[in-house]
mmCIF file of C-alpha atoms in Angstrom:
data_model
loop_
_atom_site.group_PDB
_atom_site.id
_atom_site.type_symbol
_atom_site.label_atom_id
_atom_site.label_comp_id
_atom_site.label_asym_id
_atom_site.label_seq_id
_atom_site.Cartn_x
_atom_site.Cartn_y
_atom_site.Cartn_z
ATOM 1 C CA MET A 1 1.118 -19.802 4.426
ATOM 2 C CA THR A 2 1.156 -19.573 1.833
ATOM 3 C CA ILE A 3 1.105 -15.543 -0.199
ATOM 4 C CA ARG A 4 -0.715 -16.333 -2.873
ATOM 5 C CA VAL A 5 -0.369 -13.720 -5.875
ATOM 6 C CA LEU A 6 -2.512 -12.049 -9.327
ATOM 7 C CA LEU A 7 0.155 -11.173 -11.838
ATOM 8 C CA ALA A 8 -1.578 -8.558 -13.763
ATOM 9 C CA ASP A 9 0.442 -7.138 -17.501
ATOM 10 C CA ASP A 10 -0.099 -6.692 -20.879
ATOM 11 C CA GLN A 11 3.646 -7.923 -21.242
ATOM 12 C CA PRO A 12 3.651 -11.790 -21.236
ATOM 13 C CA LEU A 13 7.755 -11.350 -20.291
ATOM 14 C CA VAL A 14 7.571 -9.582 -17.128
ATOM 15 C CA ARG A 15 4.696 -12.151 -16.535
ATOM 16 C CA ALA A 16 6.666 -14.283 -17.340
ATOM 17 C CA GLY A 17 9.737 -12.754 -15.751
ATOM 18 C CA LEU A 18 8.074 -12.281 -11.987
ATOM 19 C CA ARG A 19 6.169 -15.749 -12.084
ATOM 20 C CA MET A 20 9.517 -17.046 -12.618
ATOM 21 C CA VAL A 21 10.794 -15.612 -9.634
ATOM 22 C CA ILE A 22 8.309 -16.112 -7.349
ATOM 23 C CA ASP A 23 8.233 -19.483 -8.402
ATOM 24 C CA GLY A 24 11.210 -20.143 -7.017
ATOM 25 C CA THR A 25 10.005 -18.961 -3.243
ATOM 26 C CA SER A 26 9.090 -21.390 -0.855
ATOM 27 C CA ASP A 27 6.128 -18.878 0.085
ATOM 28 C CA VAL A 28 4.671 -17.002 -2.224
ATOM 29 C CA GLU A 29 3.144 -19.023 -5.260
ATOM 30 C CA VAL A 30 1.408 -17.691 -8.623
ATOM 31 C CA VAL A 31 -2.486 -18.322 -9.109
ATOM 32 C CA ASP A 32 -3.295 -17.072 -12.442
ATOM 33 C CA GLU A 33 -2.228 -14.013 -14.720
ATOM 34 C CA ALA A 34 -4.284 -11.205 -15.995
ATOM 35 C CA GLY A 35 -3.359 -9.539 -19.534
ATOM 36 C CA THR A 36 -6.592 -7.218 -19.111
ATOM 37 C CA GLY A 37 -7.776 -4.579 -16.209
ATOM 38 C CA GLY A 38 -10.702 -6.473 -16.843
ATOM 39 C CA GLN A 39 -9.622 -9.742 -16.220
ATOM 40 C CA ALA A 40 -7.858 -8.918 -13.255
ATOM 41 C CA VAL A 41 -11.190 -7.967 -11.527
ATOM 42 C CA GLN A 42 -12.649 -10.572 -12.731
ATOM 43 C CA LEU A 43 -10.113 -13.460 -11.819
ATOM 44 C CA ALA A 44 -8.945 -11.263 -8.343
ATOM 45 C CA LYS A 45 -13.229 -12.126 -7.494
ATOM 46 C CA GLU A 46 -13.132 -15.762 -8.604
ATOM 47 C CA LEU A 47 -10.068 -16.692 -6.603
ATOM 48 C CA ARG A 48 -9.659 -14.138 -3.891
ATOM 49 C CA PRO A 49 -5.429 -13.280 -4.060
ATOM 50 C CA ASP A 50 -4.211 -12.581 -1.246
ATOM 51 C CA VAL A 51 -1.988 -9.988 -3.633
ATOM 52 C CA VAL A 52 -3.314 -9.019 -6.629
ATOM 53 C CA LEU A 53 0.717 -7.095 -8.984
ATOM 54 C CA MET A 54 -1.248 -4.783 -11.149
ATOM 55 C CA ASP A 55 -0.275 -2.522 -13.952
ATOM 56 C CA ILE A 56 -1.189 0.628 -14.819
ATOM 57 C CA ARG A 57 -0.950 0.851 -18.028
ATOM 58 C CA MET A 58 -2.511 -2.224 -19.689
ATOM 59 C CA PRO A 59 -6.422 -2.587 -22.343
ATOM 60 C CA GLY A 60 -9.475 -1.605 -21.857
ATOM 61 C CA MET A 61 -9.871 -1.447 -17.793
ATOM 62 C CA ASP A 62 -6.867 0.740 -16.624
ATOM 63 C CA GLY A 63 -4.322 -0.064 -13.537
ATOM 64 C CA ILE A 64 -5.984 2.573 -11.007
ATOM 65 C CA THR A 65 -9.590 1.447 -12.364
ATOM 66 C CA ALA A 66 -9.411 -1.915 -11.832
ATOM 67 C CA THR A 67 -7.639 -0.999 -8.444
ATOM 68 C CA LYS A 68 -11.054 0.683 -7.409
ATOM 69 C CA MET A 69 -13.336 -2.022 -8.521
ATOM 70 C CA ILE A 70 -11.275 -5.011 -6.501
ATOM 71 C CA THR A 71 -11.154 -2.342 -3.050
ATOM 72 C CA ALA A 72 -14.986 -1.908 -4.029
ATOM 73 C CA GLU A 73 -15.069 -5.394 -2.758
ATOM 74 C CA LEU A 74 -13.790 -5.649 0.136
ATOM 75 C CA LEU A 75 -11.919 -9.014 -0.442
ATOM 76 C CA PRO A 76 -8.780 -10.197 0.804
ATOM 77 C CA THR A 77 -6.943 -9.261 -1.546
ATOM 78 C CA HIS A 78 -3.885 -5.973 -1.632
ATOM 79 C CA VAL A 79 -3.163 -4.615 -4.832
ATOM 80 C CA LEU A 80 0.109 -3.651 -5.371
ATOM 81 C CA VAL A 81 0.625 -1.281 -8.191
ATOM 82 C CA LEU A 82 3.700 -1.965 -10.436
ATOM 83 C CA THR A 83 4.878 1.671 -12.149
ATOM 84 C CA THR A 84 8.142 2.694 -14.488
ATOM 85 C CA PHE A 85 7.363 6.025 -11.430
ATOM 86 C CA ASP A 86 7.834 8.452 -15.091
ATOM 87 C CA ASP A 87 4.437 9.709 -14.367
ATOM 88 C CA ASP A 88 3.562 10.374 -10.491
ATOM 89 C CA GLU A 89 -0.110 10.891 -10.703
ATOM 90 C CA ASN A 90 -0.786 7.373 -12.148
ATOM 91 C CA VAL A 91 0.903 6.447 -8.190
ATOM 92 C CA TYR A 92 -1.634 9.125 -6.590
ATOM 93 C CA GLY A 93 -4.432 8.138 -8.498
ATOM 94 C CA ALA A 94 -4.000 3.655 -7.036
ATOM 95 C CA LEU A 95 -3.438 5.040 -3.537
ATOM 96 C CA ARG A 96 -6.223 7.498 -3.769
ATOM 97 C CA ALA A 97 -8.288 4.028 -5.574
ATOM 98 C CA GLY A 98 -7.376 1.557 -2.287
ATOM 99 C CA ALA A 99 -3.630 0.094 -3.747
ATOM 100 C CA SER A 100 -0.903 -0.536 -0.834
ATOM 101 C CA GLY A 101 1.302 0.262 -1.964
ATOM 102 C CA PHE A 102 3.454 0.989 -5.791
ATOM 103 C CA LEU A 103 6.881 -0.731 -6.774
ATOM 104 C CA VAL A 104 8.792 0.393 -9.576
ATOM 105 C CA LYS A 105 9.317 -2.354 -12.604
ATOM 106 C CA ASP A 106 12.998 -1.996 -12.058
ATOM 107 C CA MET A 107 13.487 -2.804 -8.893
ATOM 108 C CA ALA A 108 16.212 -5.989 -7.228
ATOM 109 C CA LEU A 109 13.659 -8.809 -7.474
ATOM 110 C CA ASP A 110 14.613 -9.960 -4.083
ATOM 111 C CA ASP A 111 12.351 -5.933 -3.295
ATOM 112 C CA ILE A 112 9.974 -7.018 -4.872
ATOM 113 C CA LEU A 113 9.168 -10.346 -3.856
ATOM 114 C CA THR A 114 9.541 -8.614 0.354
ATOM 115 C CA ALA A 115 6.776 -6.021 -1.107
ATOM 116 C CA ILE A 116 4.657 -9.038 -1.853
ATOM 117 C CA ARG A 117 5.191 -10.731 2.044
ATOM 118 C CA VAL A 118 4.885 -6.088 3.450
ATOM 119 C CA VAL A 119 1.354 -5.297 1.555
ATOM 120 C CA ALA A 120 0.282 -9.167 3.024
ATOM 121 C CA ALA A 121 1.210 -8.985 6.095
ATOM 122 C CA GLY A 122 -1.155 -5.469 6.091
ATOM 123 C CA ASP A 123 2.056 -3.521 6.710
ATOM 124 C CA ALA A 124 4.222 -0.833 5.309
ATOM 125 C CA LEU A 125 5.090 0.387 2.525
ATOM 126 C CA LEU A 126 8.081 -0.786 0.355
ATOM 127 C CA ALA A 127 10.801 2.212 0.344
ATOM 128 C CA PRO A 128 8.703 4.137 3.285
ATOM 129 C CA SER A 129 11.360 7.313 2.086
ATOM 130 C CA VAL A 130 9.761 6.649 -1.374
ATOM 131 C CA THR A 131 6.231 6.501 -0.256
ATOM 132 C CA ARG A 132 6.210 10.307 2.122
ATOM 133 C CA ARG A 133 7.417 11.805 -0.337
ATOM 134 C CA LEU A 134 3.969 10.682 -2.132
ATOM 135 C CA ILE A 135 1.867 10.576 0.051
ATOM 136 C CA ALA A 136 2.296 13.937 0.370
ATOM 137 C CA GLU A 137 2.456 15.115 -2.234
ATOM 138 C CA PHE A 138 -0.743 13.609 -3.023
ATOM 139 C CA THR A 139 -2.233 14.928 -0.457
ATOM 140 C CA THR A 140 -1.563 18.987 -0.688
ATOM 141 C CA ARG A 141 -3.187 18.563 -4.376
ATOM 142 C CA THR A 142 -6.058 17.392 -3.112
ATOM 143 C CA PRO A 143 -6.080 20.034 0.186
ATOM 144 C CA ALA A 144 -9.923 20.532 -0.047
ATOM 145 C CA ALA A 145 -10.231 16.014 1.508
ATOM 146 C CA ARG A 146 -7.956 16.967 4.448
ATOM 147 C CA HIS A 147 -11.075 18.110 6.370
ATOM 148 C CA ARG A 148 -11.774 13.984 7.977
ATOM 149 C CA GLU A 149 -12.663 13.584 11.075
ATOM 150 C CA LEU A 150 -12.125 10.822 14.021
ATOM 151 C CA ASN A 151 -15.038 9.697 16.103
ATOM 152 C CA GLY A 152 -14.586 6.853 18.213
ATOM 153 C CA VAL A 153 -10.846 7.500 18.121
ATOM 154 C CA THR A 154 -9.501 8.010 21.476
ATOM 155 C CA GLY A 155 -6.159 10.025 22.419
ATOM 156 C CA ARG A 156 -3.810 7.251 22.492
ATOM 157 C CA GLU A 157 -4.643 6.777 19.317
ATOM 158 C CA HIS A 158 -4.742 10.166 17.807
ATOM 159 C CA GLU A 159 -0.734 10.399 18.644
ATOM 160 C CA ILE A 160 -0.603 6.143 17.269
ATOM 161 C CA LEU A 161 -1.687 7.441 14.591
ATOM 162 C CA THR A 162 -0.543 10.987 14.088
ATOM 163 C CA LEU A 163 2.420 8.998 13.859
ATOM 164 C CA VAL A 164 1.899 6.691 11.315
ATOM 165 C CA GLY A 165 1.715 9.367 9.419
ATOM 166 C CA ARG A 166 4.792 10.248 10.385
ATOM 167 C CA GLY A 167 6.099 7.438 9.147
ATOM 168 C CA LEU A 168 7.443 4.838 12.760
ATOM 169 C CA SER A 169 6.876 2.058 12.013
ATOM 170 C CA ASN A 170 5.688 0.457 15.264
ATOM 171 C CA ALA A 171 9.176 -0.410 16.806
ATOM 172 C CA GLU A 172 9.921 3.605 16.356
ATOM 173 C CA ILE A 173 6.362 4.027 17.615
ATOM 174 C CA ALA A 174 6.708 1.861 21.110
ATOM 175 C CA ALA A 175 9.670 3.471 21.352
ATOM 176 C CA HIS A 176 9.095 7.187 20.767
ATOM 177 C CA LEU A 177 5.413 6.868 23.190
ATOM 178 C CA HIS A 178 8.394 3.985 25.364
ATOM 179 C CA ILE A 179 5.293 1.362 25.002
ATOM 180 C CA SER A 180 5.711 -2.203 23.924
ATOM 181 C CA PRO A 181 6.248 -3.378 20.745
ATOM 182 C CA GLY A 182 2.334 -5.392 21.129
ATOM 183 C CA THR A 183 0.702 -2.192 22.799
ATOM 184 C CA ALA A 184 1.456 -0.628 19.820
ATOM 185 C CA LYS A 185 0.833 -3.131 17.455
ATOM 186 C CA ALA A 186 -2.058 -3.581 19.692
ATOM 187 C CA HIS A 187 -3.240 -0.276 18.661
ATOM 188 C CA VAL A 188 -2.185 -0.011 14.658
ATOM 189 C CA ALA A 189 -4.701 -2.736 14.551
ATOM 190 C CA SER A 190 -7.373 -1.424 17.107
ATOM 191 C CA LEU A 191 -7.077 1.920 14.284
ATOM 192 C CA LEU A 192 -7.012 0.163 11.219
ATOM 193 C CA THR A 193 -10.797 -0.632 12.092
ATOM 194 C CA LYS A 194 -12.474 2.019 13.783
ATOM 195 C CA LEU A 195 -11.498 4.000 11.093
ATOM 196 C CA GLY A 196 -12.441 1.205 7.843
ATOM 197 C CA ALA A 197 -8.179 1.360 6.286
ATOM 198 C CA ARG A 198 -7.376 -1.782 4.601
ATOM 199 C CA ASP A 199 -3.573 -1.820 6.355
ATOM 200 C CA ARG A 200 -1.045 0.413 6.853
ATOM 201 C CA VAL A 201 -0.794 3.020 3.636
ATOM 202 C CA GLN A 202 -4.207 4.161 4.216
ATOM 203 C CA LEU A 203 -4.203 5.196 8.059
ATOM 204 C CA VAL A 204 -1.297 7.536 6.743
ATOM 205 C CA ILE A 205 -3.272 8.891 4.535
ATOM 206 C CA VAL A 206 -6.303 9.462 7.072
ATOM 207 C CA ALA A 207 -3.436 11.146 8.586
ATOM 208 C CA TYR A 208 -2.329 13.522 6.201
ATOM 209 C CA ASP A 209 -6.166 14.214 5.565
ATOM 210 C CA ALA A 210 -7.298 14.719 8.487
ATOM 211 C CA GLY A 211 -4.972 16.730 9.248
ATOM 212 C CA LEU A 212 -2.404 15.366 12.176
ATOM 213 C CA VAL A 213 0.593 15.836 9.949
ATOM 214 C CA SER A 214 1.345 18.265 7.289
ATOM 215 C CA PRO A 215 2.755 17.186 4.449
ATOM 216 C CA ASN A 216 6.392 19.002 5.093
ATOM 217 C CA TRP A 217 6.828 16.553 7.686
ATOM 218 C CA PRO A 218 10.744 16.066 7.801
ATOM 219 C CA ALA A 219 11.184 11.994 8.319
ATOM 220 C CA GLN A 220 12.003 10.729 11.052
ATOM 221 C CA ARG A 221 12.568 6.418 9.807
ATOM 222 C CA SER A 222 15.968 5.278 9.287
ATOM 223 C CA GLU A 223 16.861 5.510 4.966
ATOM 224 C CA ASN A 224 17.330 1.798 4.526
ATOM 225 C CA ARG A 225 13.904 0.489 7.293
#
Protein backbone atom coordinates (compact mmCIF):
# COMPACT_ATOMS: atom_id res chain seq x y z
CA MET A 1 0.00 0.00 0.00
CA THR A 2 1.31 3.46 -0.91
CA ILE A 3 1.79 5.97 1.92
CA ARG A 4 0.09 9.26 1.03
CA VAL A 5 1.93 12.38 2.23
CA LEU A 6 0.93 16.03 2.44
CA LEU A 7 3.83 18.49 2.49
CA ALA A 8 3.27 21.61 4.63
CA ASP A 9 6.09 24.15 4.51
CA ASP A 10 6.18 27.81 3.58
CA GLN A 11 9.43 27.39 1.65
CA PRO A 12 8.82 26.19 -1.94
CA LEU A 13 12.39 24.92 -2.24
CA VAL A 14 11.97 22.70 0.82
CA ARG A 15 8.74 21.28 -0.56
CA ALA A 16 10.34 20.74 -3.96
CA GLY A 17 13.28 18.91 -2.41
CA LEU A 18 11.05 16.66 -0.34
CA ARG A 19 8.80 15.94 -3.31
CA MET A 20 11.81 14.99 -5.42
CA VAL A 21 12.97 12.50 -2.80
CA ILE A 22 9.51 11.04 -2.23
CA ASP A 23 8.72 10.78 -5.94
CA GLY A 24 11.75 8.52 -6.29
CA THR A 25 10.19 5.84 -4.06
CA SER A 26 7.63 3.19 -4.89
CA ASP A 27 5.77 3.14 -1.57
CA VAL A 28 5.41 6.85 -0.72
CA GLU A 29 3.71 9.59 -2.75
CA VAL A 30 2.99 13.30 -2.31
CA VAL A 31 -0.73 13.99 -2.62
CA ASP A 32 -0.47 17.79 -2.34
CA GLU A 33 1.45 20.72 -0.86
CA ALA A 34 0.50 23.48 1.57
CA GLY A 35 2.31 26.76 2.17
CA THR A 36 0.50 27.68 5.39
CA GLY A 37 -0.91 25.95 8.43
CA GLY A 38 -4.44 26.85 7.39
CA GLN A 39 -3.95 25.25 3.99
CA ALA A 40 -2.51 22.15 5.65
CA VAL A 41 -5.60 21.76 7.85
CA GLN A 42 -7.97 22.18 4.91
CA LEU A 43 -6.08 19.77 2.66
CA ALA A 44 -5.78 17.21 5.46
CA LYS A 45 -9.56 17.26 5.85
CA GLU A 46 -10.14 16.96 2.12
CA LEU A 47 -7.44 14.42 1.22
CA ARG A 48 -7.05 12.48 4.48
CA PRO A 49 -3.37 11.67 3.88
CA ASP A 50 -1.52 9.09 5.93
CA VAL A 51 1.16 11.58 6.99
CA VAL A 52 1.50 15.36 7.05
CA LEU A 53 5.07 16.66 7.05
CA MET A 54 4.43 19.83 9.02
CA ASP A 55 6.76 22.80 9.34
CA ILE A 56 6.46 24.67 12.62
CA ARG A 57 6.98 28.26 11.55
CA MET A 58 4.63 29.30 8.77
CA PRO A 59 2.74 32.52 8.04
CA GLY A 60 -0.71 32.86 9.53
CA MET A 61 -1.49 29.65 11.38
CA ASP A 62 1.68 27.99 12.69
CA GLY A 63 2.40 24.27 12.48
CA ILE A 64 1.59 23.55 16.12
CA THR A 65 -1.88 25.06 15.85
CA ALA A 66 -2.43 23.24 12.56
CA THR A 67 -1.32 19.97 14.14
CA LYS A 68 -3.77 20.42 17.01
CA MET A 69 -6.62 21.07 14.58
CA ILE A 70 -5.78 18.08 12.41
CA THR A 71 -5.50 15.65 15.32
CA ALA A 72 -8.69 17.06 16.88
CA GLU A 73 -10.56 16.03 13.74
CA LEU A 74 -9.72 12.38 14.47
CA LEU A 75 -8.50 11.95 10.92
CA PRO A 76 -6.52 8.81 10.01
CA THR A 77 -3.56 11.14 9.60
CA HIS A 78 -0.28 11.24 11.51
CA VAL A 79 1.57 14.54 11.75
CA LEU A 80 5.35 14.50 11.49
CA VAL A 81 6.73 17.89 12.48
CA LEU A 82 9.66 19.49 10.70
CA THR A 83 12.01 21.48 12.91
CA THR A 84 15.44 23.05 12.80
CA PHE A 85 15.77 21.81 16.42
CA ASP A 86 16.91 25.21 17.67
CA ASP A 87 13.75 25.71 19.74
CA ASP A 88 12.81 22.71 21.85
CA GLU A 89 9.73 24.49 23.17
CA ASN A 90 8.15 24.20 19.75
CA VAL A 91 8.75 20.46 19.73
CA TYR A 92 7.16 20.05 23.17
CA GLY A 93 4.17 22.05 21.96
CA ALA A 94 3.91 19.90 18.84
CA LEU A 95 3.89 16.69 20.87
CA ARG A 96 1.16 18.03 23.13
CA ALA A 97 -0.79 19.06 20.04
CA GLY A 98 -0.81 15.43 18.91
CA ALA A 99 2.18 15.18 16.59
CA SER A 100 3.40 11.63 16.09
CA GLY A 101 7.02 12.66 15.83
CA PHE A 102 9.49 15.15 14.48
CA LEU A 103 12.22 15.48 11.89
CA VAL A 104 15.30 17.64 11.80
CA LYS A 105 15.47 19.39 8.45
CA ASP A 106 19.13 18.58 7.88
CA MET A 107 18.63 14.83 8.34
CA ALA A 108 19.73 12.38 5.67
CA LEU A 109 17.07 11.91 3.02
CA ASP A 110 16.87 8.16 3.63
CA ASP A 111 16.18 8.83 7.30
CA ILE A 112 13.34 11.18 6.38
CA LEU A 113 11.75 8.45 4.27
CA THR A 114 12.22 5.95 7.07
CA ALA A 115 10.54 8.34 9.51
CA ILE A 116 7.56 8.73 7.20
CA ARG A 117 7.14 4.95 7.00
CA VAL A 118 7.56 4.51 10.76
CA VAL A 119 5.02 7.19 11.65
CA ALA A 120 2.55 6.01 9.00
CA ALA A 121 2.63 2.60 10.70
CA GLY A 122 1.86 4.21 14.07
CA ASP A 123 5.13 2.93 15.46
CA ALA A 124 7.97 4.50 17.43
CA LEU A 125 9.61 7.79 16.59
CA LEU A 126 12.79 8.18 14.63
CA ALA A 127 15.88 8.75 16.79
CA PRO A 128 14.54 7.24 20.03
CA SER A 129 17.39 8.69 22.11
CA VAL A 130 16.46 12.23 21.10
CA THR A 131 12.80 11.47 21.61
CA ARG A 132 13.43 10.31 25.18
CA ARG A 133 15.32 13.50 25.95
CA LEU A 134 12.65 15.71 24.48
CA ILE A 135 9.74 13.99 26.21
CA ALA A 136 11.60 13.77 29.51
CA GLU A 137 12.29 17.51 29.41
CA PHE A 138 8.78 18.20 28.17
CA THR A 139 7.16 16.32 31.04
CA THR A 140 9.35 17.90 33.72
CA ARG A 141 8.12 21.28 32.53
CA THR A 142 4.49 20.23 33.09
CA PRO A 143 4.50 18.44 36.48
CA ALA A 144 0.82 19.23 37.11
CA ALA A 145 -0.15 16.88 34.31
CA ARG A 146 1.43 13.87 36.01
CA HIS A 147 -1.78 12.50 37.54
CA ARG A 148 -3.25 10.60 34.60
CA GLU A 149 -5.46 7.70 35.68
CA LEU A 150 -5.37 4.47 33.71
CA ASN A 151 -8.90 3.19 33.96
CA GLY A 152 -9.44 -0.28 32.56
CA VAL A 153 -5.72 -1.00 32.11
CA THR A 154 -4.67 -4.44 33.36
CA GLY A 155 -1.60 -5.21 35.44
CA ARG A 156 0.22 -6.64 32.43
CA GLU A 157 -0.69 -3.60 30.39
CA HIS A 158 0.75 -1.38 33.13
CA GLU A 159 4.00 -3.27 32.69
CA ILE A 160 3.87 -2.88 28.91
CA LEU A 161 3.06 0.84 29.14
CA THR A 162 5.96 1.39 31.53
CA LEU A 163 8.36 -0.27 29.11
CA VAL A 164 6.97 1.71 26.17
CA GLY A 165 7.58 4.84 28.24
CA ARG A 166 11.18 3.78 28.75
CA GLY A 167 11.66 3.67 24.99
CA LEU A 168 11.64 -0.09 24.41
CA SER A 169 10.50 -1.55 21.11
CA ASN A 170 7.99 -4.41 20.90
CA ALA A 171 10.82 -6.89 20.43
CA GLU A 172 12.63 -5.55 23.50
CA ILE A 173 9.43 -5.63 25.55
CA ALA A 174 8.88 -9.24 24.51
CA ALA A 175 12.39 -10.21 25.56
CA HIS A 176 12.09 -8.34 28.86
CA LEU A 177 8.78 -9.97 29.80
CA HIS A 178 9.51 -13.36 28.20
CA ILE A 179 6.53 -13.15 25.85
CA SER A 180 6.30 -13.33 22.08
CA PRO A 181 6.70 -10.17 19.95
CA GLY A 182 3.17 -10.76 18.67
CA THR A 183 1.80 -10.74 22.20
CA ALA A 184 3.70 -7.55 23.00
CA LYS A 185 2.31 -5.93 19.87
CA ALA A 186 -1.21 -7.00 20.80
CA HIS A 187 -0.86 -5.47 24.26
CA VAL A 188 0.38 -2.20 22.75
CA ALA A 189 -2.57 -2.17 20.36
CA SER A 190 -4.93 -2.74 23.30
CA LEU A 191 -3.35 0.18 25.17
CA LEU A 192 -3.76 2.44 22.15
CA THR A 193 -7.47 1.64 22.11
CA LYS A 194 -8.09 1.84 25.86
CA LEU A 195 -6.17 5.09 26.31
CA GLY A 196 -7.40 6.75 23.15
CA ALA A 197 -3.83 7.24 21.96
CA ARG A 198 -3.12 7.81 18.28
CA ASP A 199 0.27 6.15 18.31
CA ARG A 200 3.23 4.99 20.35
CA VAL A 201 4.44 8.54 20.99
CA GLN A 202 1.26 9.38 22.84
CA LEU A 203 1.63 6.19 24.88
CA VAL A 204 5.05 7.43 26.00
CA ILE A 205 3.51 10.73 27.09
CA VAL A 206 0.71 8.88 28.91
CA ALA A 207 3.29 6.76 30.74
CA TYR A 208 5.00 9.92 31.98
CA ASP A 209 1.72 11.66 32.80
CA ALA A 210 0.62 8.64 34.83
CA GLY A 211 3.87 8.64 36.78
CA LEU A 212 4.88 5.19 35.54
CA VAL A 213 8.23 6.45 34.28
CA SER A 214 10.58 8.99 35.75
CA PRO A 215 12.05 11.54 33.33
CA ASN A 216 15.45 10.56 34.72
CA TRP A 217 15.04 6.89 33.81
CA PRO A 218 18.18 5.76 31.95
CA ALA A 219 17.90 4.72 28.32
CA GLN A 220 17.40 0.96 27.98
CA ARG A 221 17.70 0.46 24.24
CA SER A 222 20.63 0.75 21.89
CA GLU A 223 21.08 4.06 20.10
CA ASN A 224 21.20 2.37 16.70
CA ARG A 225 17.72 0.88 16.76
